[in-house]
């Protein structure tokens, strides 16, 4: 069997998802025994052949015209397109400028705007067909290996179809919504675990911080229930939605889920 | 007739977008060197505006994965100053441990995967694996250890969770700390060996100009984390909070990023500047590494930043051992998070692996961010990369183009401009006019 030819591409993001792949450490070498990486600009100079790919992994969101063009080219050259991380999946944190006053956001960052050419932030599937999305900001390396292995074997990768709360209670964490003490200065009083897709092992609550939804909405999110719960705690709907879209304001599907809720 | 050459080093500068270094050579003279940042802006200073104090560090760490610990730590510290939080000594010590961990993983990754292959005539670490498997094994050992330290102290290797405003949301267990402690001596030994190897290789052409350096400074230790003072090699210490007065920013027409100058001149930040300015406070183990390196200070040669990173790897490993021993012996005390928060402005300066990193924030009555300023090491170094070219190119302009390309690549790589903007993501393009 010839090894599948793979390309790993980075658009606009922090490179954390690609770094998480490098963080497989020696396991990277095991992976390299199964696949033939013909394009990965972050890790190797040569070979650099982004054509005729079996799988293209894309990290980062689309923020300008060149990237729109680039993803179309990747799509034409790949059998399977898999996004890695919430930037590529749904716009990532930089997508928040879509739902803020865009000009003010830009002006705060750059005094001179003449050189800044950008379009509203988009997840990759806003522009091309995406076959599979690996969730998280960043992705989790074990998740990555298990999904890639499934895909290589022609199996459907595991789908959780359940909220982070399920994993959280298995870890015996003290639920943030059930605490009676005052909220400490370092965190929000809202946890997005109830509407967020599991798979991270409830990473944030297990480290003492609320989930802020980096893995995106679960298949049947009870958004209005969460909003009611959060409003009881004195938050406005607007602020709750800004929090809930922290990683996904570049996704029209997510936008639709929230509109349906309203 | 001599040829005119245009050399185009493209790479992704992750914070501010897509960048390139364009070098124009005419009649064996440097006509122009420009560092350009062109694309993919993410507008972080904009998207944190209006966000609550506790939201800002979570969002801002996404500027850069490989420096995410530095962004998390410096943002929490600046915000604490702004809103009236003074964390415990334990918190400062834990943050130092996090920064040492990041410095180890980042320096190891840069040295073995990006810099050494050039010195040994290899195209990549994968290429290196065939001829120098022992170097690649050392690389994986150190990188994994640095990552495990970040994970165990910070809760996640990339974008740490536990470092929060006022302290830490969770502590590691004694077993976890002991495991890390026991793995560090091997890293020290192996890095010493690599320093000897690098010291035995022939030197690259030097950068001769004696330009300035800037780093954070603490008279009592080799500072990697948050100090009140910055220090310049030429003009001495000044308060970190006054950075905007000293490190002037200018906008240039060919790039929309800001270029930093000190007294109108370019300056360098990073491991070599830190070593030059703060070497007296290296640990004893760090001093031993320095001896093996055969560097003579002050050293103005950008290429020696690679050696300085290896020395710091040893130093950070020793500093980590010291702190881990303390936490293993004493355990952790529960933090006090009770403060009366107030609006205000705060600045913090720290050392990311690749150099000085400054964050400044203002928070309003509602504790929402109304102003922010983030200056990254690569932004500080931009102008210095250009002036280094002015210095280097005239001396190498007669060499064949492949050699010029390689040397300029090695020069830019020596700055370790953030993995996203780094090394093997660079495309070199030479055009003969
Ligand atoms: S999803 Fe998160 S970790 Fe991945 S590239 Fe985007 S910001 Fe970085
Ligand atoms: S994920 Fe959040 S809301 Fe769900 S159980 Fe855990 S702490 Fe509670
Ligand atoms: S707990 Fe939530 S925010 Fe944290 S990693 Fe999991 S999905 Fe992401």
Tab-separated table of N, CA and C in Angstrom, chain B residues 91-235:
chain	number	residue	atom	x	y	z
B	91	UNK	N	3.120	32.862	43.897
B	91	UNK	CA	2.610	33.014	42.535
B	91	UNK	C	3.719	33.472	41.600
B	92	UNK	N	4.518	34.445	42.059
B	92	UNK	CA	5.628	34.904	41.222
B	92	UNK	C	6.592	33.750	40.934
B	93	UNK	N	6.862	32.948	41.951
B	93	UNK	CA	7.793	31.827	41.771
B	93	UNK	C	7.229	30.804	40.777
B	94	UNK	N	5.930	30.536	40.885
B	94	UNK	CA	5.315	29.578	39.955
B	94	UNK	C	5.326	30.107	38.522
B	95	UNK	N	5.102	31.408	38.403
B	95	UNK	CA	5.147	31.991	37.048
B	95	UNK	C	6.557	31.916	36.477
B	96	UNK	N	7.549	32.126	37.335
B	96	UNK	CA	8.926	31.979	36.855
B	96	UNK	C	9.147	30.560	36.351
B	97	UNK	N	8.668	29.597	37.127
B	97	UNK	CA	8.838	28.200	36.723
B	97	UNK	C	8.187	27.950	35.354
B	98	UNK	N	7.011	28.545	35.165
B	98	UNK	CA	6.339	28.415	33.861
B	98	UNK	C	7.191	29.022	32.743
B	99	UNK	N	7.738	30.211	33.010
B	99	UNK	CA	8.559	30.880	31.995
B	99	UNK	C	9.827	30.057	31.695
B	100	UNK	N	10.457	29.505	32.738
B	100	UNK	CA	11.635	28.662	32.494
B	100	UNK	C	11.247	27.472	31.604
B	101	UNK	N	10.082	26.894	31.887
B	101	UNK	CA	9.630	25.738	31.106
B	101	UNK	C	9.464	26.118	29.642
B	102	UNK	N	8.841	27.268	29.425
B	102	UNK	CA	8.620	27.731	28.056
B	102	UNK	C	9.952	28.002	27.364
B	103	UNK	N	10.872	28.641	28.105
B	103	UNK	CA	12.175	28.954	27.522
B	103	UNK	C	12.881	27.667	27.110
B	104	UNK	N	12.806	26.637	27.964
B	104	UNK	CA	13.441	25.361	27.629
B	104	UNK	C	12.826	24.772	26.369
B	105	UNK	N	11.500	24.650	26.333
B	105	UNK	CA	10.900	23.988	25.154
B	105	UNK	C	11.147	24.791	23.886
B	106	UNK	N	11.087	26.111	23.994
B	106	UNK	CA	11.245	26.942	22.807
B	106	UNK	C	12.687	26.954	22.314
B	107	UNK	N	13.641	27.127	23.238
B	107	UNK	CA	15.059	27.133	22.853
B	107	UNK	C	15.469	25.784	22.259
B	108	UNK	N	15.024	24.696	22.879
B	108	UNK	CA	15.403	23.372	22.386
B	108	UNK	C	14.852	23.166	20.976
B	109	UNK	N	13.581	23.500	20.803
B	109	UNK	CA	12.967	23.361	19.481
B	109	UNK	C	13.737	24.184	18.453
B	110	UNK	N	14.036	25.427	18.806
B	110	UNK	CA	14.704	26.304	17.859
B	110	UNK	C	16.108	25.821	17.546
B	111	UNK	N	16.866	25.483	18.581
B	111	UNK	CA	18.259	25.110	18.348
B	111	UNK	C	18.390	23.823	17.540
B	112	UNK	N	17.690	22.777	17.966
B	112	UNK	CA	17.906	21.479	17.326
B	112	UNK	C	17.157	21.334	16.003
B	113	UNK	N	15.957	21.885	15.944
B	113	UNK	CA	15.165	21.681	14.731
B	113	UNK	C	15.414	22.758	13.679
B	114	UNK	N	15.789	23.953	14.103
B	114	UNK	CA	15.875	25.042	13.134
B	114	UNK	C	17.287	25.577	12.917
B	115	UNK	N	18.045	25.766	13.981
B	115	UNK	CA	19.360	26.390	13.810
B	115	UNK	C	20.451	25.371	13.478
B	116	UNK	N	20.580	24.329	14.306
B	116	UNK	CA	21.668	23.361	14.094
B	116	UNK	C	21.686	22.708	12.713
B	117	UNK	N	20.516	22.360	12.136
B	117	UNK	CA	20.577	21.769	10.793
B	117	UNK	C	21.363	22.647	9.813
B	118	UNK	N	21.205	23.961	9.889
B	118	UNK	CA	21.980	24.857	9.020
B	118	UNK	C	23.472	24.699	9.272
B	119	UNK	N	23.847	24.708	10.543
B	119	UNK	CA	25.269	24.637	10.891
B	119	UNK	C	25.887	23.324	10.445
B	120	UNK	N	25.067	22.264	10.424
B	120	UNK	CA	25.593	20.952	10.065
B	120	UNK	C	25.273	20.598	8.622
B	121	UNK	N	24.800	21.587	7.860
B	121	UNK	CA	24.556	21.377	6.438
B	121	UNK	C	23.368	20.487	6.122
B	122	UNK	N	22.334	20.548	6.953
B	122	UNK	CA	21.137	19.728	6.738
B	122	UNK	C	19.946	20.629	6.405
B	123	UNK	N	18.964	20.051	5.705
B	123	UNK	CA	17.813	20.883	5.343
B	123	UNK	C	16.749	20.924	6.443
B	124	UNK	N	16.701	19.938	7.309
B	124	UNK	CA	15.680	19.937	8.362
B	124	UNK	C	16.072	18.959	9.454
B	125	UNK	N	15.286	18.950	10.528
B	125	UNK	CA	15.548	18.014	11.614
B	125	UNK	C	15.368	16.580	11.144
B	126	UNK	N	14.435	16.389	10.208
B	126	UNK	CA	14.191	15.039	9.688
B	126	UNK	C	15.437	14.552	8.948
B	127	UNK	N	16.029	15.465	8.222
B	127	UNK	CA	17.283	15.192	7.519
B	127	UNK	C	18.404	14.919	8.535
B	128	UNK	N	18.384	15.677	9.626
B	128	UNK	CA	19.389	15.540	10.676
B	128	UNK	C	19.322	14.156	11.327
B	129	UNK	N	18.098	13.608	11.402
B	129	UNK	CA	17.888	12.331	12.087
B	129	UNK	C	18.717	11.212	11.466
B	130	UNK	N	18.976	11.295	10.155
B	130	UNK	CA	19.703	10.209	9.507
B	130	UNK	C	21.195	10.220	9.862
B	131	UNK	N	21.782	11.419	10.018
B	131	UNK	CA	23.219	11.474	10.293
B	131	UNK	C	23.552	11.694	11.768
B	132	UNK	N	22.690	12.420	12.487
B	132	UNK	CA	22.959	12.740	13.887
B	132	UNK	C	21.786	12.319	14.777
B	133	UNK	N	21.479	11.009	14.805
B	133	UNK	CA	20.306	10.591	15.585
B	133	UNK	C	20.401	11.014	17.052
B	134	UNK	N	21.643	11.096	17.590
B	134	UNK	CA	21.782	11.429	19.015
B	134	UNK	C	21.337	12.868	19.282
B	135	UNK	N	21.562	13.759	18.311
B	135	UNK	CA	21.113	15.145	18.485
B	135	UNK	C	19.592	15.215	18.467
B	136	UNK	N	18.970	14.445	17.586
B	136	UNK	CA	17.513	14.458	17.495
B	136	UNK	C	16.902	13.853	18.767
B	137	UNK	N	17.542	12.821	19.297
B	137	UNK	CA	17.046	12.241	20.550
B	137	UNK	C	17.121	13.260	21.683
B	138	UNK	N	18.211	14.027	21.732
B	138	UNK	CA	18.334	15.087	22.749
B	138	UNK	C	17.243	16.127	22.569
B	139	UNK	N	16.975	16.459	21.313
B	139	UNK	CA	15.954	17.465	21.033
B	139	UNK	C	14.606	17.016	21.576
B	140	UNK	N	14.227	15.772	21.266
B	140	UNK	CA	12.937	15.288	21.745
B	140	UNK	C	12.904	15.234	23.270
B	141	UNK	N	14.021	14.853	23.869
B	141	UNK	CA	14.054	14.772	25.335
B	141	UNK	C	13.780	16.139	25.959
B	142	UNK	N	14.501	17.152	25.490
B	142	UNK	CA	14.359	18.485	26.082
B	142	UNK	C	13.026	19.129	25.783
B	143	UNK	N	12.567	18.947	24.558
B	143	UNK	CA	11.301	19.564	24.173
B	143	UNK	C	10.145	18.942	24.948
B	144	UNK	N	10.178	17.606	25.071
B	144	UNK	CA	9.115	16.927	25.801
B	144	UNK	C	9.124	17.341	27.270
B	145	UNK	N	10.324	17.451	27.829
B	145	UNK	CA	10.409	17.848	29.234
B	145	UNK	C	9.855	19.266	29.430
B	146	UNK	N	10.258	20.198	28.559
B	146	UNK	CA	9.734	21.564	28.655
B	146	UNK	C	8.220	21.594	28.529
B	147	UNK	N	7.705	20.822	27.585
B	147	UNK	CA	6.249	20.761	27.405
B	147	UNK	C	5.557	20.138	28.606
B	148	UNK	N	6.133	19.070	29.139
B	148	UNK	CA	5.523	18.431	30.310
B	148	UNK	C	5.517	19.397	31.494
B	149	UNK	N	6.580	20.191	31.625
B	149	UNK	CA	6.614	21.173	32.709
B	149	UNK	C	5.491	22.192	32.524
B	150	UNK	N	5.331	22.686	31.293
B	150	UNK	CA	4.255	23.653	31.030
B	150	UNK	C	2.899	23.032	31.328
B	151	UNK	N	2.741	21.764	30.954
B	151	UNK	CA	1.459	21.084	31.142
B	151	UNK	C	1.176	20.877	32.628
B	152	UNK	N	2.188	20.457	33.358
B	152	UNK	CA	1.959	20.117	34.767
B	152	UNK	C	1.792	21.381	35.623
B	153	UNK	N	2.535	22.417	35.328
B	153	UNK	CA	2.396	23.651	36.109
B	153	UNK	C	1.215	24.490	35.611
B	154	UNK	N	1.053	24.564	34.292
B	154	UNK	CA	0.044	25.461	33.725
B	154	UNK	C	-1.266	24.809	33.327
B	155	UNK	N	-1.331	23.471	33.368
B	155	UNK	CA	-2.587	22.798	33.040
B	155	UNK	C	-2.726	22.422	31.573
B	156	UNK	N	-1.923	23.031	30.716
B	156	UNK	CA	-1.933	22.677	29.289
B	156	UNK	C	-0.635	23.197	28.698
B	157	UNK	N	-0.053	22.436	27.740
B	157	UNK	CA	1.245	22.837	27.191
B	157	UNK	C	1.127	24.129	26.388
B	158	UNK	N	0.059	24.253	25.601
B	158	UNK	CA	-0.155	25.462	24.809
B	158	UNK	C	-1.381	26.165	25.388
B	159	UNK	N	-1.314	27.458	25.532
B	159	UNK	CA	-2.397	28.240	26.138
B	159	UNK	C	-2.731	27.735	27.544
B	160	UNK	N	-1.859	28.074	28.500
B	160	UNK	CA	-2.010	27.572	29.869
B	160	UNK	C	-3.350	27.997	30.476
B	161	UNK	N	-3.866	27.168	31.383
B	161	UNK	CA	-5.177	27.428	31.984
B	161	UNK	C	-5.040	27.951	33.412
B	162	UNK	N	-4.065	27.417	34.166
B	162	UNK	CA	-4.058	27.665	35.611
B	162	UNK	C	-3.516	29.028	36.025
B	163	UNK	N	-2.701	29.665	35.189
B	163	UNK	CA	-2.180	30.978	35.571
B	163	UNK	C	-3.274	32.016	35.369
B	164	UNK	N	-3.750	32.597	36.469
B	164	UNK	CA	-4.886	33.519	36.388
B	164	UNK	C	-4.563	34.792	37.165
B	165	UNK	N	-5.429	35.788	37.045
B	165	UNK	CA	-5.209	37.027	37.764
B	165	UNK	C	-5.216	36.749	39.264
B	166	UNK	N	-4.138	37.078	39.942
B	166	UNK	CA	-4.047	36.875	41.383
B	166	UNK	C	-3.373	35.584	41.797
B	167	UNK	N	-3.150	34.646	40.886
B	167	UNK	CA	-2.497	33.414	41.316
B	167	UNK	C	-2.699	32.251	40.370
B	168	UNK	N	-2.870	31.071	40.942
B	168	UNK	CA	-3.062	29.864	40.143
B	168	UNK	C	-4.381	29.196	40.537
B	169	UNK	N	-5.105	28.693	39.545
B	169	UNK	CA	-6.406	28.082	39.835
B	169	UNK	C	-6.263	26.635	40.281
B	170	UNK	N	-5.075	26.055	40.111
B	170	UNK	CA	-4.839	24.686	40.586
B	170	UNK	C	-3.334	24.449	40.690
B	171	UNK	N	-2.935	23.569	41.599
B	171	UNK	CA	-1.508	23.277	41.773
B	171	UNK	C	-1.181	21.841	41.378
B	172	UNK	N	0.078	21.649	40.974
B	172	UNK	CA	0.559	20.303	40.663
B	172	UNK	C	0.729	19.502	41.954
B	173	UNK	N	0.748	18.171	41.823
B	173	UNK	CA	0.980	17.324	42.991
B	173	UNK	C	2.487	17.118	43.197
B	174	UNK	N	2.857	16.700	44.394
B	174	UNK	CA	4.272	16.463	44.694
B	174	UNK	C	4.865	15.396	43.777
B	175	UNK	N	4.065	14.355	43.461
B	175	UNK	CA	4.562	13.285	42.573
B	175	UNK	C	4.909	13.872	41.206
B	176	UNK	N	4.022	14.726	40.706
B	176	UNK	CA	4.259	15.328	39.391
B	176	UNK	C	5.532	16.174	39.409
B	177	UNK	N	5.691	16.956	40.486
B	177	UNK	CA	6.866	17.823	40.586
B	177	UNK	C	8.147	16.995	40.664
B	178	UNK	N	8.087	15.903	41.430
B	178	UNK	CA	9.271	15.062	41.593
B	178	UNK	C	9.675	14.434	40.263
B	179	UNK	N	8.668	14.019	39.508
B	179	UNK	CA	8.950	13.448	38.195
B	179	UNK	C	9.715	14.440	37.316
B	180	UNK	N	9.270	15.696	37.306
B	180	UNK	CA	9.950	16.712	36.495
B	180	UNK	C	11.364	16.956	37.014
B	181	UNK	N	11.466	17.081	38.319
B	181	UNK	CA	12.753	17.355	38.965
B	181	UNK	C	13.806	16.325	38.562
B	182	UNK	N	13.387	15.056	38.562
B	182	UNK	CA	14.334	13.982	38.300
B	182	UNK	C	14.798	13.931	36.843
B	183	UNK	N	14.031	14.542	35.961
B	183	UNK	CA	14.398	14.487	34.538
B	183	UNK	C	15.314	15.636	34.125
B	184	UNK	N	15.441	16.680	34.953
B	184	UNK	CA	16.177	17.877	34.529
B	184	UNK	C	17.705	17.712	34.434
B	185	UNK	N	18.353	16.956	35.354
B	185	UNK	CA	19.819	16.850	35.245
B	185	UNK	C	20.283	16.317	33.888
B	186	UNK	N	19.544	15.372	33.316
B	186	UNK	CA	19.931	14.842	31.995
B	186	UNK	C	19.897	15.952	30.942
B	187	UNK	N	18.904	16.834	31.041
B	187	UNK	CA	18.828	17.945	30.082
B	187	UNK	C	20.065	18.832	30.206
B	188	UNK	N	20.486	19.090	31.455
B	188	UNK	CA	21.675	19.928	31.657
B	188	UNK	C	22.898	19.273	31.028
B	189	UNK	N	23.095	17.987	31.321
B	189	UNK	CA	24.279	17.296	30.785
B	189	UNK	C	24.285	17.310	29.264
B	190	UNK	N	23.150	16.994	28.692
B	190	UNK	CA	23.098	16.893	27.230
B	190	UNK	C	23.284	18.250	26.559
B	191	UNK	N	22.736	19.292	27.183
B	191	UNK	CA	22.888	20.619	26.579
B	191	UNK	C	24.344	21.065	26.640
B	192	UNK	N	25.034	20.729	27.734
B	192	UNK	CA	26.468	21.042	27.838
B	192	UNK	C	27.231	20.413	26.673
B	193	UNK	N	26.878	19.170	26.345
B	193	UNK	CA	27.542	18.489	25.225
B	193	UNK	C	27.307	19.236	23.917
B	194	UNK	N	26.054	19.650	23.710
B	194	UNK	CA	25.722	20.363	22.469
B	194	UNK	C	26.473	21.687	22.393
B	195	UNK	N	26.614	22.364	23.539
B	195	UNK	CA	27.364	23.621	23.561
B	195	UNK	C	28.792	23.371	23.092
B	196	UNK	N	29.385	22.261	23.544
B	196	UNK	CA	30.762	21.950	23.125
B	196	UNK	C	30.821	21.686	21.622
B	197	UNK	N	29.796	20.996	21.105
B	197	UNK	CA	29.768	20.729	19.655
B	197	UNK	C	29.693	22.043	18.880
B	198	UNK	N	28.762	22.912	19.292
B	198	UNK	CA	28.586	24.176	18.563
B	198	UNK	C	29.845	25.039	18.664
B	199	UNK	N	30.492	25.008	19.848
B	199	UNK	CA	31.700	25.826	20.030
B	199	UNK	C	32.842	25.341	19.145
B	200	UNK	N	32.781	24.075	18.737
B	200	UNK	CA	33.872	23.528	17.929
B	200	UNK	C	33.661	23.746	16.431
B	201	UNK	N	32.454	24.207	16.033
B	201	UNK	CA	32.195	24.436	14.606
B	201	UNK	C	32.790	25.770	14.180
B	202	UNK	N	33.180	25.868	12.902
B	202	UNK	CA	33.730	27.148	12.443
B	202	UNK	C	32.693	28.256	12.558
B	203	UNK	N	33.145	29.448	12.900
B	203	UNK	CA	32.234	30.575	13.098
B	203	UNK	C	31.672	31.057	11.764
B	204	UNK	N	30.496	31.617	11.804
B	204	UNK	CA	29.893	32.242	10.624
B	204	UNK	C	30.494	33.630	10.474
B	205	UNK	N	30.291	34.285	9.306
B	205	UNK	CA	30.709	35.687	9.207
B	205	UNK	C	30.037	36.463	10.337
B	206	UNK	N	30.725	37.391	10.911
B	206	UNK	CA	30.179	38.051	12.084
B	206	UNK	C	29.380	39.295	11.723
B	207	UNK	N	28.517	39.667	12.640
B	207	UNK	CA	27.851	40.957	12.556
B	207	UNK	C	28.717	41.889	13.382
B	208	UNK	N	29.353	42.872	12.748
B	208	UNK	CA	30.366	43.635	13.442
B	208	UNK	C	29.860	44.861	14.178
B	209	UNK	N	28.745	45.420	13.708
B	209	UNK	CA	28.325	46.700	14.285
B	209	UNK	C	27.938	46.537	15.752
B	210	UNK	N	28.322	47.531	16.542
B	210	UNK	CA	28.074	47.419	17.973
B	210	UNK	C	26.769	48.108	18.322
B	211	UNK	N	25.677	47.528	17.885
B	211	UNK	CA	24.379	48.135	18.152
B	211	UNK	C	23.870	47.753	19.525
B	212	UNK	N	22.815	48.459	19.916
B	212	UNK	CA	22.365	48.342	21.302
B	212	UNK	C	21.568	47.055	21.558
B	213	UNK	N	21.474	46.724	22.849
B	213	UNK	CA	20.670	45.598	23.331
B	213	UNK	C	19.694	46.106	24.366
B	214	UNK	N	18.550	45.457	24.480
B	214	UNK	CA	17.627	45.780	25.573
B	214	UNK	C	17.091	44.485	26.174
B	215	UNK	N	16.979	44.471	27.494
B	215	UNK	CA	16.376	43.329	28.202
B	215	UNK	C	15.769	43.840	29.497
B	216	UNK	N	14.977	43.004	30.153
B	216	UNK	CA	14.527	43.359	31.492
B	216	UNK	C	15.703	43.142	32.450
B	217	UNK	N	15.641	43.793	33.599
B	217	UNK	CA	16.810	43.758	34.464
B	217	UNK	C	16.437	43.746	35.938
B	218	UNK	N	17.087	42.853	36.658
B	218	UNK	CA	16.939	42.799	38.107
B	218	UNK	C	18.356	42.659	38.655
B	219	UNK	N	18.787	43.562	39.564
B	219	UNK	CA	20.170	43.502	40.038
B	219	UNK	C	20.502	42.190	40.743
B	220	UNK	N	19.478	41.461	41.226
B	220	UNK	CA	19.783	40.297	42.047
B	220	UNK	C	19.635	38.958	41.326
B	221	UNK	N	19.081	38.952	40.107
B	221	UNK	CA	18.991	37.666	39.405
B	221	UNK	C	18.981	37.869	37.900
B	222	UNK	N	19.269	36.775	37.183
B	222	UNK	CA	19.199	36.793	35.724
B	222	UNK	C	17.712	36.744	35.406
B	223	UNK	N	17.155	37.887	35.009
B	223	UNK	CA	15.694	38.002	34.970
B	223	UNK	C	15.104	37.448	33.683
B	224	UNK	N	14.097	36.592	33.859
B	224	UNK	CA	13.305	36.112	32.726
B	224	UNK	C	11.853	36.572	32.903
B	225	UNK	N	11.488	36.992	34.112
B	225	UNK	CA	10.082	37.298	34.408
B	225	UNK	C	9.930	38.653	35.076
B	226	UNK	N	9.094	39.490	34.539
B	226	UNK	CA	8.578	40.721	35.124
B	226	UNK	C	9.509	41.479	36.077
B	227	UNK	N	10.140	42.517	35.571
B	227	UNK	CA	10.910	43.395	36.450
B	227	UNK	C	10.415	44.824	36.271
B	228	UNK	N	10.748	45.682	37.239
B	228	UNK	CA	10.340	47.084	37.135
B	228	UNK	C	11.218	47.847	36.163
B	229	UNK	N	12.407	47.290	35.913
B	229	UNK	CA	13.356	48.022	35.083
B	229	UNK	C	13.690	47.306	33.785
B	230	UNK	N	13.930	48.121	32.761
B	230	UNK	CA	14.540	47.618	31.533
B	230	UNK	C	15.955	48.167	31.523
B	231	UNK	N	16.834	47.513	30.767
B	231	UNK	CA	18.196	48.038	30.701
B	231	UNK	C	18.684	48.009	29.255
B	232	UNK	N	19.368	49.087	28.889
B	232	UNK	CA	19.964	49.165	27.557
B	232	UNK	C	21.473	49.084	27.723
B	233	UNK	N	22.146	48.406	26.816
B	233	UNK	CA	23.593	48.274	26.888
B	233	UNK	C	24.295	49.619	26.802
B	234	UNK	N	23.741	50.527	26.009
B	234	UNK	CA	24.390	51.820	25.823
B	234	UNK	C	23.986	52.858	26.847
B	235	UNK	N	22.708	52.826	27.264
B	235	UNK	CA	22.269	53.929	28.126
B	235	UNK	C	21.784	53.511	29.507
